[in-house]
XYZ file of C-alpha atoms in Angstrom:
336
model
C 71.798 -164.408 -97.371
C 73.495 -165.205 -94.084
C 76.862 -166.905 -94.168
C 77.203 -170.355 -92.845
C 79.749 -171.275 -90.239
C 81.887 -173.060 -92.799
C 82.086 -169.989 -95.007
C 83.289 -167.883 -92.109
C 86.046 -170.364 -91.380
C 87.158 -170.395 -95.010
C 87.256 -166.602 -95.155
C 89.248 -166.430 -91.960
C 91.691 -169.017 -93.253
C 92.230 -167.084 -96.501
C 92.845 -163.862 -94.594
C 95.295 -165.662 -92.336
C 97.185 -167.066 -95.333
C 97.398 -163.616 -96.852
C 98.759 -162.161 -93.617
C 101.304 -164.965 -93.331
C 102.482 -164.340 -96.873
C 102.875 -160.642 -96.213
C 104.756 -161.390 -93.010
C 107.167 -163.699 -94.819
C 108.041 -161.351 -97.674
C 110.718 -158.732 -96.869
C 112.283 -156.061 -99.078
C 115.867 -154.869 -98.395
C 116.841 -151.440 -99.831
C 120.103 -150.860 -101.682
C 123.030 -150.048 -99.402
C 121.717 -152.086 -96.479
C 122.056 -155.624 -95.185
C 119.517 -157.307 -92.873
C 120.369 -160.149 -90.559
C 117.875 -162.988 -90.052
C 117.436 -164.573 -86.643
C 115.613 -167.843 -85.974
C 114.506 -168.227 -82.433
C 117.035 -165.513 -81.507
C 119.977 -167.062 -83.334
C 121.656 -165.551 -86.424
C 121.053 -167.653 -89.507
C 121.812 -165.566 -92.587
C 122.103 -162.064 -94.103
C 119.551 -160.785 -96.585
C 120.873 -158.953 -99.652
C 119.138 -155.935 -101.241
C 115.908 -156.815 -103.041
C 112.994 -159.199 -102.324
C 113.596 -161.840 -99.654
C 111.380 -164.469 -98.005
C 111.499 -165.645 -94.415
C 109.431 -168.079 -92.404
C 106.834 -166.071 -90.531
C 106.667 -166.400 -86.771
C 109.908 -168.411 -86.858
C 112.399 -166.077 -88.511
C 112.663 -162.379 -87.815
C 114.792 -159.421 -88.850
C 117.681 -158.986 -86.444
C 119.861 -155.924 -87.362
C 119.585 -153.517 -90.244
C 123.151 -152.560 -91.127
C 124.156 -149.693 -93.401
C 127.017 -150.918 -95.600
C 127.667 -147.567 -97.303
C 130.793 -145.571 -96.353
C 129.996 -143.383 -93.375
C 131.607 -140.351 -91.774
C 132.381 -140.137 -88.073
C 133.262 -136.739 -86.638
C 135.884 -136.933 -83.874
C 135.437 -134.061 -81.380
C 138.254 -131.757 -80.238
C 140.479 -133.138 -77.502
C 143.582 -132.098 -75.596
C 146.845 -133.814 -76.515
C 150.171 -133.645 -74.649
C 153.115 -134.030 -77.016
C 156.422 -135.730 -76.250
C 158.071 -132.385 -75.425
C 155.249 -131.587 -72.936
C 153.441 -129.109 -75.169
C 149.665 -128.993 -74.920
C 147.550 -128.635 -78.038
C 143.996 -129.304 -79.168
C 143.220 -131.553 -82.127
C 140.122 -132.829 -83.894
C 139.712 -135.340 -86.701
C 137.293 -137.100 -89.010
C 137.098 -140.847 -89.752
C 135.560 -142.699 -92.689
C 134.521 -146.312 -92.264
C 132.463 -148.963 -94.054
C 130.716 -152.149 -92.892
C 132.053 -155.146 -94.799
C 130.463 -157.931 -92.747
C 126.981 -157.097 -91.457
C 126.811 -160.076 -89.096
C 130.130 -159.299 -87.388
C 129.322 -155.594 -87.156
C 125.946 -156.455 -85.603
C 126.973 -159.165 -83.161
C 130.706 -158.597 -82.405
C 130.411 -155.134 -80.898
C 127.740 -153.139 -79.180
C 127.144 -149.545 -80.293
C 129.401 -149.617 -83.314
C 129.819 -145.861 -83.855
C 130.646 -145.194 -80.210
C 133.251 -147.945 -80.270
C 134.913 -146.580 -83.418
C 134.821 -143.017 -82.027
C 136.468 -143.902 -78.722
C 139.042 -146.092 -80.427
C 139.979 -143.268 -82.789
C 140.253 -140.723 -79.960
C 142.536 -142.901 -77.855
C 144.804 -143.624 -80.821
C 144.989 -139.925 -81.676
C 146.307 -139.248 -78.168
C 148.819 -142.090 -78.348
C 150.130 -141.285 -81.845
C 150.321 -137.526 -81.396
C 151.693 -137.874 -77.873
C 154.701 -139.796 -79.216
C 155.809 -136.855 -81.389
C 157.304 -133.428 -80.723
C 155.251 -130.341 -81.396
C 157.306 -129.346 -84.451
C 156.859 -132.811 -85.940
C 153.191 -132.674 -85.059
C 152.632 -129.451 -86.985
C 154.681 -130.384 -90.035
C 153.941 -134.104 -90.488
C 150.178 -134.462 -90.689
C 150.393 -137.059 -93.433
C 152.530 -139.279 -91.206
C 150.012 -138.878 -88.365
C 147.117 -139.759 -90.673
C 148.901 -142.870 -91.947
C 149.699 -144.084 -88.432
C 146.133 -143.495 -87.232
C 144.648 -145.265 -90.237
C 146.859 -148.301 -89.792
C 146.262 -148.616 -86.042
C 142.488 -148.006 -86.077
C 141.857 -150.211 -89.105
C 143.729 -153.069 -87.488
C 141.738 -152.635 -84.272
C 138.283 -152.677 -85.933
C 139.092 -155.582 -88.257
C 137.397 -158.232 -86.048
C 134.201 -156.167 -86.114
C 133.784 -156.502 -89.880
C 134.619 -152.803 -90.335
C 137.026 -151.195 -92.805
C 138.385 -147.753 -91.869
C 139.183 -146.086 -95.182
C 140.561 -142.737 -93.973
C 141.437 -140.890 -90.794
C 142.222 -137.198 -91.262
C 143.385 -134.629 -88.713
C 141.289 -131.543 -89.362
C 142.972 -128.991 -87.115
C 145.776 -128.716 -84.552
C 145.639 -125.721 -82.230
C 148.724 -125.013 -80.091
C 148.441 -122.563 -77.166
C 148.520 -118.863 -78.057
C 151.777 -118.122 -76.236
C 153.391 -121.054 -78.022
C 152.147 -119.765 -81.365
C 153.666 -116.341 -80.602
C 156.978 -117.957 -79.649
C 156.968 -119.971 -82.860
C 156.282 -116.814 -84.857
C 159.243 -115.071 -83.214
C 161.420 -118.105 -83.873
C 160.386 -118.172 -87.517
C 161.126 -114.459 -87.843
C 164.554 -114.909 -86.254
C 165.318 -117.822 -88.563
C 164.349 -115.803 -91.623
C 166.422 -112.812 -90.481
C 169.369 -115.140 -89.880
C 168.926 -116.629 -93.337
C 168.769 -113.155 -94.869
C 171.975 -112.109 -93.078
C 173.726 -115.283 -94.190
C 172.656 -114.722 -97.792
C 173.731 -111.084 -97.623
C 177.130 -112.075 -96.212
C 177.580 -114.702 -98.905
C 176.665 -112.161 -101.566
C 179.163 -109.639 -100.161
C 181.862 -112.314 -100.028
C 181.197 -113.385 -103.606
C 181.288 -109.757 -104.733
C 184.640 -109.200 -103.016
C 185.995 -112.385 -104.568
C 184.858 -111.274 -108.012
C 186.359 -107.805 -107.511
C 189.644 -109.356 -106.368
C 189.632 -111.675 -109.377
C 188.981 -108.700 -111.654
C 191.819 -106.695 -110.060
C 194.096 -109.711 -110.412
C 193.259 -110.128 -114.088
C 193.687 -106.391 -114.631
C 197.105 -106.436 -112.949
C 198.128 -109.465 -115.004
C 197.045 -107.815 -118.234
C 198.728 -104.548 -117.254
C 201.972 -106.383 -116.422
C 201.808 -108.235 -119.726
C 201.239 -104.930 -121.511
C 204.216 -103.345 -119.735
C 206.347 -106.357 -120.559
C 205.325 -106.167 -124.209
C 205.987 -102.414 -124.278
C 209.398 -102.916 -122.649
C 210.157 -105.635 -125.170
C 209.183 -103.356 -128.049
C 211.174 -100.466 -126.548
C 214.241 -102.678 -126.101
C 213.870 -103.929 -129.647
C 213.662 -100.341 -130.930
C 216.737 -99.326 -128.933
C 218.540 -102.395 -130.182
C 217.774 -101.502 -133.780
C 218.746 -97.872 -133.161
C 222.000 -99.022 -131.590
C 222.616 -101.288 -134.563
C 221.986 -98.382 -136.932
C 224.303 -96.092 -134.932
C 226.942 -98.809 -134.797
C 226.672 -99.288 -138.537
C 226.929 -95.555 -139.159
C 229.891 -95.274 -136.779
C 231.572 -98.195 -138.501
C 231.105 -96.604 -141.886
C 232.418 -93.264 -140.679
C 235.355 -94.960 -138.975
C 236.168 -96.745 -142.186
C 235.999 -93.404 -144.035
C 238.334 -91.787 -141.499
C 240.698 -94.715 -141.755
C 240.716 -94.211 -145.528
C 241.859 -90.593 -145.020
C 238.575 -88.837 -145.769
C 238.657 -85.464 -144.009
C 234.950 -84.916 -144.448
C 234.227 -87.797 -142.055
C 235.984 -85.839 -139.336
C 233.893 -82.833 -140.271
C 230.789 -85.046 -139.836
C 231.607 -85.802 -136.215
C 232.559 -82.191 -135.528
C 229.337 -80.936 -137.089
C 227.278 -83.500 -135.173
C 228.739 -82.498 -131.816
C 228.461 -78.862 -132.825
C 224.767 -79.098 -133.626
C 224.072 -81.095 -130.454
C 225.815 -78.420 -128.393
C 223.818 -75.722 -130.131
C 220.576 -77.587 -129.469
C 221.465 -77.964 -125.765
C 222.230 -74.258 -125.480
C 219.059 -73.249 -127.258
C 216.762 -75.478 -125.188
C 218.237 -74.623 -121.767
C 215.463 -73.248 -119.463
C 217.683 -70.477 -118.085
C 218.866 -69.218 -121.470
C 216.944 -66.423 -123.096
C 219.660 -64.694 -125.164
C 222.490 -66.637 -126.790
C 225.610 -64.783 -127.957
C 227.464 -66.652 -130.638
C 230.938 -65.149 -131.229
C 231.667 -67.377 -134.176
C 231.371 -67.345 -137.906
C 228.279 -68.826 -139.467
C 230.410 -70.138 -142.274
C 231.999 -72.708 -139.967
C 228.610 -74.246 -139.170
C 227.599 -74.197 -142.810
C 230.904 -75.758 -143.734
C 230.312 -78.538 -141.238
C 226.870 -79.129 -142.678
C 228.375 -79.227 -146.112
C 230.779 -81.887 -144.923
C 227.857 -83.951 -143.641
C 226.104 -83.667 -146.975
C 229.188 -84.658 -148.856
C 229.713 -87.716 -146.683
C 226.099 -88.755 -147.204
C 226.443 -88.455 -150.969
C 229.648 -90.390 -150.960
C 228.120 -93.184 -148.843
C 224.728 -93.481 -150.523
C 225.575 -92.087 -153.963
C 223.963 -89.161 -155.776
C 221.953 -91.371 -158.127
C 223.502 -89.760 -161.218
C 227.103 -90.860 -160.956
C 228.387 -87.231 -160.780
C 230.788 -86.114 -158.092
C 229.277 -83.954 -155.401
C 229.799 -80.252 -155.731
C 231.011 -78.332 -152.686
C 228.607 -76.051 -150.826
C 229.168 -72.389 -151.557
C 228.200 -69.337 -149.584
C 227.359 -65.951 -150.933
C 228.985 -63.026 -149.131
C 226.635 -60.229 -148.237
C 228.853 -57.412 -149.668
C 229.911 -58.580 -153.130
C 227.681 -61.589 -153.787
C 230.767 -63.706 -154.582
C 230.818 -67.349 -153.648
C 233.527 -69.237 -151.843
C 234.252 -72.697 -150.689
C 233.945 -72.956 -146.910
C 236.705 -75.517 -146.867
C 239.191 -73.244 -148.701
C 241.708 -71.451 -146.528
C 242.257 -68.575 -149.006
C 239.694 -65.937 -150.100
C 238.251 -65.641 -153.565
C 237.000 -62.484 -155.044
C 233.800 -62.335 -157.044
């Protein structure tokens, strides 16, 4: 059955409505923002999900990625403040916060961020010495982040991190730095060795000082003990001399014999211990020495007592021929 003209018009109208509906329905994926332009002018930003626009009047302007993105900064030459040349490269992380500003405030967003980061790397690193450059990367990163983030703020961009990946000084400069580091370490080792030697000498001197002090104190104590012993010996001798003197003053002849016997025995000891004396001739009677010893014993018994109350008996000597005894203090001879 052939279609009438009215049917064809209705079918065409339905197809046109369907096409218009499909043209007005837009889907935005997660992590993106689409801008809507009406007759070439920005009107709004579509969020992720299903969105509807007016076909043939509104259109999609820019599709902006709002996820955090990485921008690799290529290697570039940097002249430091002390005129040292080095190569440095970096990496920057940024995120689109305002899709409309990022789309319409700057052209070629990534190129703009890249060039801005490179120029600020030269300015920040060029204001520092090479030693500071190699040892203060965190300070460099903080300065770069603050400067670049402030510069891209009007573009609706947030720079989250700027990191210096590598700094490469010239080879001859690296060799010079290695020699300098070696010299510094050798100097430090020599200083530590000298300090150790000095401390050891100080400790040895302190030990010698303490030893000398203790030795002097020991000598002083020994001298004190020796003097005390001599003092007591002198007191004992003085006491004995006083007692003997009192006995002599009382008319005791045996006290005189005590002194004579003492000097006699001392003289005999000196003669016997002389280094040049081998044979000693004694032209004297042995009875005189024995008599002196008997006088000493009698004096001792008289002074200290015999413990029994009996009077001391005189010492007798037996003659070798007859066996008779005699008193060494008697002037006459007795027969056995």
